[in-house]
Each structure stands twice: as structure tokens, then as C-alpha cells.
PDB file of C-alpha atoms in Angstrom:
ATOM      1  CA  UNK Q   1       0.291  -0.152   0.114  1.00  0.00           C
ATOM      2  CA  UNK Q   2       1.321   3.328  -1.194  1.00  0.00           C
ATOM      3  CA  UNK Q   3       1.785   6.010   1.587  1.00  0.00           C
ATOM      4  CA  UNK Q   4      -0.487   8.998   1.444  1.00  0.00           C
ATOM      5  CA  UNK Q   5       1.290  11.211   3.219  1.00  0.00           C
ATOM      6  CA  UNK Q   6       5.034  12.517   2.525  1.00  0.00           C
ATOM      7  CA  UNK Q   7       7.817  10.920   4.307  1.00  0.00           C
ATOM      8  CA  UNK Q   8       9.799  13.827   5.545  1.00  0.00           C
ATOM      9  CA  UNK Q   9      12.344  12.325   7.858  1.00  0.00           C
ATOM     10  CA  UNK Q  10      13.366   9.825   4.859  1.00  0.00           C
ATOM     11  CA  UNK Q  11      13.996  12.834   3.168  1.00  0.00           C
ATOM     12  CA  UNK Q  12      16.458  14.482   5.696  1.00  0.00           C
ATOM     13  CA  UNK Q  13      20.272  14.651   4.864  1.00  0.00           C
ATOM     14  CA  UNK Q  14      22.693  13.419   7.434  1.00  0.00           C
ATOM     15  CA  UNK Q  15      24.160  16.058   9.175  1.00  0.00           C
ATOM     16  CA  UNK Q  16      26.341  13.937  11.878  1.00  0.00           C
ATOM     17  CA  UNK Q  17      28.525  11.079  11.134  1.00  0.00           C
ATOM     18  CA  UNK Q  18      30.160   8.702  13.377  1.00  0.00           C
ATOM     19  CA  UNK Q  19      34.408   7.765  12.970  1.00  0.00           C
ATOM     20  CA  UNK Q  20      33.858   5.203  10.754  1.00  0.00           C
ATOM     21  CA  UNK Q  21      31.567   7.040   8.385  1.00  0.00           C
ATOM     22  CA  UNK Q  22      33.196  10.123   8.316  1.00  0.00           C
ATOM     23  CA  UNK Q  23      36.415   7.711   7.383  1.00  0.00           C
ATOM     24  CA  UNK Q  24      34.988   6.084   4.561  1.00  0.00           C
ATOM     25  CA  UNK Q  25      33.473   9.607   3.497  1.00  0.00           C
ATOM     26  CA  UNK Q  26      36.789  10.890   3.050  1.00  0.00           C
ATOM     27  CA  UNK Q  27      38.139   7.643   1.368  1.00  0.00           C
ATOM     28  CA  UNK Q  28      40.795   7.146   4.611  1.00  0.00           C
ATOM     29  CA  UNK Q  29      41.004   3.625   5.505  1.00  0.00           C
ATOM     30  CA  UNK Q  30      44.223   4.629   7.994  1.00  0.00           C
ATOM     31  CA  UNK Q  31      43.009   6.139  11.741  1.00  0.00           C
ATOM     32  CA  UNK Q  32      46.211   7.670  12.410  1.00  0.00           C
ATOM     33  CA  UNK Q  33      46.278   9.378   8.765  1.00  0.00           C
ATOM     34  CA  UNK Q  34      42.856  10.796   9.368  1.00  0.00           C
ATOM     35  CA  UNK Q  35      43.479  12.342  12.507  1.00  0.00           C
ATOM     36  CA  UNK Q  36      46.570  13.662  10.965  1.00  0.00           C
ATOM     37  CA  UNK Q  37      44.640  15.107   7.419  1.00  0.00           C
ATOM     38  CA  UNK Q  38      41.056  16.106   9.405  1.00  0.00           C
ATOM     39  CA  UNK Q  39      42.011  16.314  12.879  1.00  0.00           C
ATOM     40  CA  UNK Q  40      43.381  19.553  12.930  1.00  0.00           C
ATOM     41  CA  UNK Q  41      40.289  21.126  10.960  1.00  0.00           C
ATOM     42  CA  UNK Q  42      37.203  19.520  12.417  1.00  0.00           C
ATOM     43  CA  UNK Q  43      35.914  19.270  15.461  1.00  0.00           C
ATOM     44  CA  UNK Q  44      34.701  16.123  17.171  1.00  0.00           C
ATOM     45  CA  UNK Q  45      31.378  16.520  19.030  1.00  0.00           C
ATOM     46  CA  UNK Q  46      28.853  14.640  21.473  1.00  0.00           C
ATOM     47  CA  UNK Q  47      31.027  11.369  21.744  1.00  0.00           C
ATOM     48  CA  UNK Q  48      32.860  11.170  18.574  1.00  0.00           C
ATOM     49  CA  UNK Q  49      30.784  12.515  16.396  1.00  0.00           C
ATOM     50  CA  UNK Q  50      31.840  14.946  13.049  1.00  0.00           C
ATOM     51  CA  UNK Q  51      29.991  17.520  11.482  1.00  0.00           C
ATOM     52  CA  UNK Q  52      29.337  16.991   7.536  1.00  0.00           C
ATOM     53  CA  UNK Q  53      30.342  21.115   6.328  1.00  0.00           C
ATOM     54  CA  UNK Q  54      32.888  20.932   8.523  1.00  0.00           C
ATOM     55  CA  UNK Q  55      34.356  17.641   6.971  1.00  0.00           C
ATOM     56  CA  UNK Q  56      33.524  18.277   3.475  1.00  0.00           C
ATOM     57  CA  UNK Q  57      34.862  21.880   3.480  1.00  0.00           C
ATOM     58  CA  UNK Q  58      38.180  20.032   4.618  1.00  0.00           C
ATOM     59  CA  UNK Q  59      37.861  17.733   1.937  1.00  0.00           C
ATOM     60  CA  UNK Q  60      37.720  20.214  -0.552  1.00  0.00           C
ATOM     61  CA  UNK Q  61      40.489  22.649   1.016  1.00  0.00           C
ATOM     62  CA  UNK Q  62      42.754  19.224   0.384  1.00  0.00           C
ATOM     63  CA  UNK Q  63      45.110  19.536  -2.648  1.00  0.00           C
ATOM     64  CA  UNK Q  64      44.744  17.048  -5.396  1.00  0.00           C
ATOM     65  CA  UNK Q  65      47.427  14.625  -6.040  1.00  0.00           C
ATOM     66  CA  UNK Q  66      47.228  13.450  -9.437  1.00  0.00           C
ATOM     67  CA  UNK Q  67      48.547  10.459 -10.304  1.00  0.00           C
ATOM     68  CA  UNK Q  68      51.011   9.819 -13.656  1.00  0.00           C
ATOM     69  CA  UNK Q  69      49.665   7.587 -16.038  1.00  0.00           C
ATOM     70  CA  UNK Q  70      51.465   5.856 -18.585  1.00  0.00           C
ATOM     71  CA  UNK Q  71      49.984   8.150 -21.442  1.00  0.00           C
ATOM     72  CA  UNK Q  72      51.077  11.266 -20.501  1.00  0.00           C
TER      73      UNK Q  72
END
């Protein structure tokens, strides 16, 4: 049976990430490298949660490193 009312709770964007989710968001597997790269720029709130806009800003401000390919 279809819903008659819109499910606005399901449409909310998640603003708080756990440490594992934050590491997955920035594609970092090593916890120490994650702390070195993003720990300076992101605050930890309420028992280990990361605020997504801060994490996104830190990710966007990191320099992009290109890998050399055989075709260059």
C-alpha cells in the first residue's frame, strides 16, 4: 500500500557522521592518517560525531594529487 503522506524524515540529509562513516566519506582507511589530515580541521562533537559540513570543507580544501599514467 502506498503512503498517503510525504515521509519528510526519510528525506533529511544526515548532518552528523560517526568516525567510521567520516573515514569512509573521505576515503581514508588508516585512522592515524585520518587524524593527521582531518583532525586539525574538524571538531569532534558529542562522543565522537563529526559535523558533515566541516568535514566536507576540509575535504574540498585538501590539495588534489594526480597520479602519472602511462599515457602522459
